Amino acid sequence: MPRQLGELEDAVMTRIWQWNRPVTVREVLEDLQQERSIAYTTVMTVMDNLHQKGWVRREVEGRAYRYTAVSTRAAYSAALMNEGWSKSDNPAAALVAFFGMMSPEQRQALRDAIRVVQRDPAEEEREPEGEGPSRRAAEGSPEQDAEGAGGADGAGR
């Protein structure tokens, strides 16, 4: 089960997920410095910790590493939701309370996701490529990537 990322870990991972490409410590540092005063070594340590925990992979390029996310923010969110739900002594009540906290857009994203999960494979074959809720879910809508509505493939350590 993944543990929730710390504040600085989340700030770093947010950039890696948003940029969706291999990044260097320097790139992350320069972006973080627009919001706060932070040292290069601090960012380097956080990114090394994220690598050690399995959140990112890294490859040497010249004298620096380039870091890439191992999974998506949606997968991270889903794993956290699953962990929280699995700890409840009353899962049904926990789900009802969670659904009650959702915005109308998040509830619609949930309905779309349920349709995708319950979809008949024969129906997939009849649907033209690039259409329907399964395509939107696979690409990740803003609602799904927002706080609370994510994918379901699990992530991290």
Short mmCIF file of N, CA and C in Angstrom, two decimals, residues 8-129:
data_model
loop_
_atom_site.label_atom_id
_atom_site.label_comp_id
_atom_site.label_asym_id
_atom_site.label_seq_id
_atom_site.Cartn_x
_atom_site.Cartn_y
_atom_site.Cartn_z
N LEU A 8 6.60 18.28 0.09
CA LEU A 8 7.61 18.55 -0.93
C LEU A 8 7.67 17.42 -1.97
N GLU A 9 7.50 16.18 -1.52
CA GLU A 9 7.44 15.07 -2.47
C GLU A 9 6.29 15.28 -3.45
N ASP A 10 5.15 15.70 -2.94
CA ASP A 10 3.99 15.93 -3.80
C ASP A 10 4.25 17.08 -4.77
N ALA A 11 4.91 18.14 -4.31
CA ALA A 11 5.22 19.27 -5.20
C ALA A 11 6.13 18.82 -6.34
N VAL A 12 7.10 17.98 -6.02
CA VAL A 12 8.02 17.46 -7.05
C VAL A 12 7.27 16.54 -8.00
N MET A 13 6.52 15.59 -7.44
CA MET A 13 5.79 14.63 -8.29
C MET A 13 4.75 15.34 -9.15
N THR A 14 4.12 16.39 -8.63
CA THR A 14 3.14 17.13 -9.43
C THR A 14 3.79 17.65 -10.71
N ARG A 15 4.97 18.18 -10.58
CA ARG A 15 5.67 18.69 -11.77
C ARG A 15 6.03 17.56 -12.73
N ILE A 16 6.52 16.47 -12.17
CA ILE A 16 6.90 15.33 -13.03
C ILE A 16 5.67 14.80 -13.76
N TRP A 17 4.55 14.68 -13.05
CA TRP A 17 3.32 14.20 -13.69
C TRP A 17 2.82 15.20 -14.72
N GLN A 18 2.81 16.47 -14.40
CA GLN A 18 2.30 17.48 -15.33
C GLN A 18 3.16 17.57 -16.59
N TRP A 19 4.45 17.56 -16.43
CA TRP A 19 5.34 17.69 -17.57
C TRP A 19 5.37 16.43 -18.42
N ASN A 20 5.14 15.27 -17.79
CA ASN A 20 5.02 13.99 -18.51
C ASN A 20 6.21 13.74 -19.46
N ARG A 21 7.39 13.99 -18.94
CA ARG A 21 8.62 13.74 -19.69
C ARG A 21 9.76 13.61 -18.67
N PRO A 22 10.89 13.06 -19.08
CA PRO A 22 12.03 12.99 -18.16
C PRO A 22 12.49 14.40 -17.76
N VAL A 23 12.75 14.60 -16.47
CA VAL A 23 13.14 15.92 -15.95
C VAL A 23 14.40 15.82 -15.11
N THR A 24 15.11 16.93 -15.02
CA THR A 24 16.30 16.99 -14.18
C THR A 24 15.98 17.68 -12.86
N VAL A 25 16.87 17.50 -11.90
CA VAL A 25 16.73 18.20 -10.62
C VAL A 25 16.70 19.71 -10.86
N ARG A 26 17.56 20.20 -11.73
CA ARG A 26 17.64 21.64 -12.02
C ARG A 26 16.30 22.17 -12.52
N GLU A 27 15.63 21.45 -13.43
CA GLU A 27 14.34 21.91 -13.96
C GLU A 27 13.30 22.02 -12.84
N VAL A 28 13.26 20.99 -12.00
CA VAL A 28 12.29 20.99 -10.89
C VAL A 28 12.63 22.11 -9.92
N LEU A 29 13.91 22.26 -9.60
CA LEU A 29 14.35 23.31 -8.70
C LEU A 29 13.92 24.69 -9.21
N GLU A 30 14.20 24.98 -10.46
CA GLU A 30 13.86 26.29 -11.01
C GLU A 30 12.37 26.57 -10.96
N ASP A 31 11.56 25.55 -11.18
CA ASP A 31 10.12 25.73 -11.12
C ASP A 31 9.66 25.93 -9.67
N LEU A 32 10.20 25.13 -8.75
CA LEU A 32 9.84 25.27 -7.34
C LEU A 32 10.25 26.63 -6.78
N GLN A 33 11.38 27.16 -7.25
CA GLN A 33 11.87 28.45 -6.75
C GLN A 33 10.96 29.61 -7.11
N GLN A 34 10.03 29.41 -8.02
CA GLN A 34 9.05 30.45 -8.34
C GLN A 34 8.05 30.61 -7.20
N GLU A 35 7.92 29.57 -6.37
CA GLU A 35 6.97 29.58 -5.26
C GLU A 35 7.61 29.70 -3.90
N ARG A 36 8.85 29.22 -3.76
CA ARG A 36 9.50 29.16 -2.45
C ARG A 36 11.01 29.18 -2.60
N SER A 37 11.68 29.52 -1.53
CA SER A 37 13.13 29.46 -1.51
C SER A 37 13.53 28.03 -1.14
N ILE A 38 14.31 27.40 -2.00
CA ILE A 38 14.67 26.00 -1.77
C ILE A 38 16.04 25.73 -2.39
N ALA A 39 16.81 24.89 -1.74
CA ALA A 39 18.17 24.59 -2.20
C ALA A 39 18.17 23.43 -3.20
N TYR A 40 19.15 23.47 -4.09
CA TYR A 40 19.34 22.40 -5.07
C TYR A 40 19.47 21.05 -4.37
N THR A 41 20.26 21.01 -3.29
CA THR A 41 20.50 19.73 -2.59
C THR A 41 19.21 19.18 -1.97
N THR A 42 18.31 20.06 -1.56
CA THR A 42 17.04 19.60 -1.00
C THR A 42 16.21 18.90 -2.08
N VAL A 43 16.11 19.53 -3.24
CA VAL A 43 15.35 18.93 -4.34
C VAL A 43 16.02 17.62 -4.79
N MET A 44 17.35 17.61 -4.86
CA MET A 44 18.07 16.41 -5.25
C MET A 44 17.79 15.27 -4.26
N THR A 45 17.79 15.58 -2.97
CA THR A 45 17.51 14.56 -1.95
C THR A 45 16.08 14.03 -2.08
N VAL A 46 15.12 14.93 -2.28
CA VAL A 46 13.72 14.51 -2.43
C VAL A 46 13.57 13.60 -3.65
N MET A 47 14.19 13.98 -4.76
CA MET A 47 14.07 13.17 -5.98
C MET A 47 14.77 11.83 -5.81
N ASP A 48 15.90 11.81 -5.10
CA ASP A 48 16.56 10.54 -4.81
C ASP A 48 15.68 9.67 -3.92
N ASN A 49 15.05 10.27 -2.91
CA ASN A 49 14.13 9.53 -2.05
C ASN A 49 12.96 8.96 -2.85
N LEU A 50 12.41 9.75 -3.77
CA LEU A 50 11.31 9.27 -4.61
C LEU A 50 11.78 8.10 -5.48
N HIS A 51 13.01 8.14 -5.93
CA HIS A 51 13.58 7.02 -6.69
C HIS A 51 13.71 5.79 -5.79
N GLN A 52 14.24 5.97 -4.60
CA GLN A 52 14.41 4.84 -3.67
C GLN A 52 13.06 4.22 -3.29
N LYS A 53 12.02 5.03 -3.21
CA LYS A 53 10.68 4.54 -2.86
C LYS A 53 9.94 3.95 -4.05
N GLY A 54 10.51 4.09 -5.26
CA GLY A 54 9.89 3.50 -6.44
C GLY A 54 8.90 4.38 -7.16
N TRP A 55 8.83 5.67 -6.82
CA TRP A 55 7.90 6.57 -7.49
C TRP A 55 8.41 7.05 -8.84
N VAL A 56 9.74 7.14 -8.97
CA VAL A 56 10.35 7.57 -10.23
C VAL A 56 11.48 6.62 -10.60
N ARG A 57 11.77 6.56 -11.90
CA ARG A 57 12.97 5.87 -12.36
C ARG A 57 13.90 6.95 -12.88
N ARG A 58 15.17 6.62 -12.95
CA ARG A 58 16.11 7.64 -13.42
C ARG A 58 17.14 7.02 -14.34
N GLU A 59 17.60 7.85 -15.27
CA GLU A 59 18.63 7.45 -16.22
C GLU A 59 19.67 8.54 -16.27
N VAL A 60 20.93 8.13 -16.37
CA VAL A 60 22.01 9.10 -16.45
C VAL A 60 22.04 9.73 -17.83
N GLU A 61 22.16 11.05 -17.83
CA GLU A 61 22.34 11.80 -19.08
C GLU A 61 23.43 12.83 -18.82
N GLY A 62 24.60 12.58 -19.36
CA GLY A 62 25.73 13.45 -19.08
C GLY A 62 26.12 13.31 -17.62
N ARG A 63 26.14 14.44 -16.91
CA ARG A 63 26.50 14.43 -15.49
C ARG A 63 25.28 14.47 -14.58
N ALA A 64 24.10 14.38 -15.14
CA ALA A 64 22.88 14.48 -14.35
C ALA A 64 21.96 13.28 -14.61
N TYR A 65 21.03 13.11 -13.70
CA TYR A 65 19.97 12.11 -13.91
C TYR A 65 18.77 12.81 -14.53
N ARG A 66 18.02 12.04 -15.31
CA ARG A 66 16.70 12.45 -15.77
C ARG A 66 15.71 11.51 -15.10
N TYR A 67 14.71 12.08 -14.46
CA TYR A 67 13.72 11.32 -13.69
C TYR A 67 12.40 11.25 -14.44
N THR A 68 11.76 10.08 -14.38
CA THR A 68 10.47 9.85 -15.03
C THR A 68 9.55 9.16 -14.03
N ALA A 69 8.29 9.57 -14.01
CA ALA A 69 7.31 8.94 -13.11
C ALA A 69 7.10 7.48 -13.49
N VAL A 70 6.97 6.63 -12.48
CA VAL A 70 6.72 5.21 -12.70
C VAL A 70 5.24 4.96 -12.99
N SER A 71 4.36 5.76 -12.39
CA SER A 71 2.93 5.63 -12.65
C SER A 71 2.31 7.03 -12.69
N THR A 72 1.02 7.08 -12.89
CA THR A 72 0.32 8.35 -13.05
C THR A 72 -0.22 8.88 -11.73
N ARG A 73 -0.56 10.16 -11.73
CA ARG A 73 -1.22 10.73 -10.55
C ARG A 73 -2.55 10.01 -10.31
N ALA A 74 -3.24 9.67 -11.38
CA ALA A 74 -4.52 8.96 -11.23
C ALA A 74 -4.32 7.64 -10.50
N ALA A 75 -3.26 6.91 -10.84
CA ALA A 75 -2.98 5.63 -10.17
C ALA A 75 -2.65 5.86 -8.70
N TYR A 76 -1.88 6.90 -8.42
CA TYR A 76 -1.55 7.26 -7.04
C TYR A 76 -2.82 7.58 -6.25
N SER A 77 -3.68 8.42 -6.82
CA SER A 77 -4.93 8.79 -6.16
C SER A 77 -5.80 7.56 -5.90
N ALA A 78 -5.89 6.70 -6.89
CA ALA A 78 -6.70 5.48 -6.74
C ALA A 78 -6.16 4.59 -5.63
N ALA A 79 -4.85 4.45 -5.57
CA ALA A 79 -4.26 3.61 -4.53
C ALA A 79 -4.53 4.18 -3.14
N LEU A 80 -4.44 5.51 -3.00
CA LEU A 80 -4.75 6.13 -1.71
C LEU A 80 -6.22 5.93 -1.34
N MET A 81 -7.12 6.11 -2.32
CA MET A 81 -8.54 5.90 -2.04
C MET A 81 -8.79 4.46 -1.63
N ASN A 82 -8.17 3.52 -2.34
CA ASN A 82 -8.35 2.11 -2.02
C ASN A 82 -7.82 1.79 -0.62
N GLU A 83 -6.68 2.36 -0.29
CA GLU A 83 -6.12 2.12 1.04
C GLU A 83 -7.04 2.66 2.13
N GLY A 84 -7.53 3.87 1.96
CA GLY A 84 -8.44 4.45 2.94
C GLY A 84 -9.72 3.65 3.08
N TRP A 85 -10.27 3.25 1.95
CA TRP A 85 -11.51 2.48 1.96
C TRP A 85 -11.31 1.12 2.62
N SER A 86 -10.18 0.47 2.34
CA SER A 86 -9.94 -0.86 2.89
C SER A 86 -9.74 -0.85 4.40
N LYS A 87 -9.42 0.31 4.97
CA LYS A 87 -9.21 0.40 6.41
C LYS A 87 -10.51 0.65 7.17
N SER A 88 -11.60 0.92 6.46
CA SER A 88 -12.86 1.21 7.11
C SER A 88 -13.49 -0.05 7.69
N ASP A 89 -14.11 0.09 8.85
CA ASP A 89 -14.84 -1.05 9.41
C ASP A 89 -16.23 -1.16 8.79
N ASN A 90 -16.62 -0.15 8.02
CA ASN A 90 -17.91 -0.18 7.32
C ASN A 90 -17.69 0.43 5.93
N PRO A 91 -17.18 -0.39 4.98
CA PRO A 91 -16.86 0.13 3.65
C PRO A 91 -18.02 0.81 2.94
N ALA A 92 -19.23 0.28 3.09
CA ALA A 92 -20.39 0.89 2.42
C ALA A 92 -20.63 2.30 2.95
N ALA A 93 -20.58 2.48 4.26
CA ALA A 93 -20.79 3.80 4.85
C ALA A 93 -19.67 4.76 4.43
N ALA A 94 -18.44 4.24 4.34
CA ALA A 94 -17.32 5.08 3.91
C ALA A 94 -17.54 5.56 2.47
N LEU A 95 -18.02 4.68 1.61
CA LEU A 95 -18.28 5.07 0.23
C LEU A 95 -19.40 6.11 0.15
N VAL A 96 -20.46 5.91 0.91
CA VAL A 96 -21.56 6.87 0.90
C VAL A 96 -21.06 8.24 1.36
N ALA A 97 -20.26 8.26 2.41
CA ALA A 97 -19.71 9.53 2.90
C ALA A 97 -18.80 10.17 1.84
N PHE A 98 -17.98 9.36 1.19
CA PHE A 98 -17.07 9.87 0.16
C PHE A 98 -17.86 10.43 -1.02
N PHE A 99 -18.88 9.69 -1.48
CA PHE A 99 -19.69 10.17 -2.60
C PHE A 99 -20.39 11.48 -2.23
N GLY A 100 -20.79 11.62 -0.97
CA GLY A 100 -21.44 12.84 -0.51
C GLY A 100 -20.52 14.05 -0.56
N MET A 101 -19.22 13.84 -0.54
CA MET A 101 -18.23 14.93 -0.60
C MET A 101 -17.91 15.35 -2.04
N MET A 102 -18.36 14.55 -3.00
CA MET A 102 -17.98 14.80 -4.40
C MET A 102 -18.79 15.93 -5.02
N SER A 103 -18.13 16.62 -5.93
CA SER A 103 -18.82 17.65 -6.73
C SER A 103 -19.66 16.94 -7.79
N PRO A 104 -20.61 17.64 -8.40
CA PRO A 104 -21.38 17.03 -9.49
C PRO A 104 -20.48 16.50 -10.62
N GLU A 105 -19.40 17.23 -10.93
CA GLU A 105 -18.48 16.79 -11.98
C GLU A 105 -17.77 15.50 -11.59
N GLN A 106 -17.38 15.40 -10.33
CA GLN A 106 -16.73 14.18 -9.86
C GLN A 106 -17.69 12.99 -9.87
N ARG A 107 -18.96 13.24 -9.50
CA ARG A 107 -19.95 12.15 -9.55
C ARG A 107 -20.18 11.69 -10.98
N GLN A 108 -20.18 12.63 -11.94
CA GLN A 108 -20.31 12.25 -13.35
C GLN A 108 -19.10 11.44 -13.79
N ALA A 109 -17.91 11.83 -13.37
CA ALA A 109 -16.69 11.07 -13.71
C ALA A 109 -16.78 9.66 -13.11
N LEU A 110 -17.34 9.55 -11.92
CA LEU A 110 -17.52 8.24 -11.29
C LEU A 110 -18.50 7.39 -12.10
N ARG A 111 -19.61 7.98 -12.53
CA ARG A 111 -20.57 7.23 -13.35
C ARG A 111 -19.91 6.76 -14.65
N ASP A 112 -19.12 7.64 -15.29
CA ASP A 112 -18.40 7.25 -16.51
C ASP A 112 -17.43 6.10 -16.24
N ALA A 113 -16.72 6.19 -15.13
CA ALA A 113 -15.75 5.14 -14.79
C ALA A 113 -16.45 3.81 -14.53
N ILE A 114 -17.58 3.84 -13.87
CA ILE A 114 -18.33 2.59 -13.61
C ILE A 114 -18.79 1.98 -14.93
N ARG A 115 -19.26 2.81 -15.85
CA ARG A 115 -19.66 2.28 -17.16
C ARG A 115 -18.47 1.62 -17.87
N VAL A 116 -17.29 2.22 -17.77
CA VAL A 116 -16.10 1.64 -18.41
C VAL A 116 -15.77 0.29 -17.79
N VAL A 117 -15.79 0.23 -16.47
CA VAL A 117 -15.43 -1.01 -15.78
C VAL A 117 -16.45 -2.11 -16.05
N GLN A 118 -17.72 -1.75 -16.17
CA GLN A 118 -18.78 -2.74 -16.39
C GLN A 118 -19.03 -3.05 -17.85
N ARG A 119 -18.35 -2.37 -18.75
CA ARG A 119 -18.58 -2.51 -20.18
C ARG A 119 -18.37 -3.94 -20.64
N ASP A 120 -19.25 -4.37 -21.54
CA ASP A 120 -19.17 -5.69 -22.16
C ASP A 120 -18.09 -5.65 -23.24
N PRO A 121 -17.11 -6.59 -23.25
CA PRO A 121 -16.06 -6.59 -24.28
C PRO A 121 -16.63 -6.59 -25.71
N ALA A 122 -17.77 -7.22 -25.93
CA ALA A 122 -18.37 -7.22 -27.27
C ALA A 122 -18.79 -5.81 -27.66
N GLU A 123 -19.24 -5.01 -26.67
CA GLU A 123 -19.63 -3.63 -26.93
C GLU A 123 -18.40 -2.81 -27.35
N GLU A 124 -17.25 -3.08 -26.76
CA GLU A 124 -16.00 -2.39 -27.11
C GLU A 124 -15.69 -2.57 -28.60
N GLU A 125 -15.92 -3.77 -29.11
CA GLU A 125 -15.62 -4.06 -30.52
C GLU A 125 -16.54 -3.27 -31.45
N ARG A 126 -17.77 -2.99 -31.01
CA ARG A 126 -18.73 -2.27 -31.86
C ARG A 126 -18.50 -0.76 -31.83
N GLU A 127 -17.85 -0.24 -30.77
CA GLU A 127 -17.66 1.20 -30.63
C GLU A 127 -16.51 1.67 -31.54
N PRO A 128 -16.77 2.70 -32.35
CA PRO A 128 -15.70 3.22 -33.22
C PRO A 128 -14.51 3.71 -32.40
N GLU A 129 -13.30 3.55 -32.92
CA GLU A 129 -12.06 3.97 -32.25
C GLU A 129 -12.14 5.45 -31.89
#
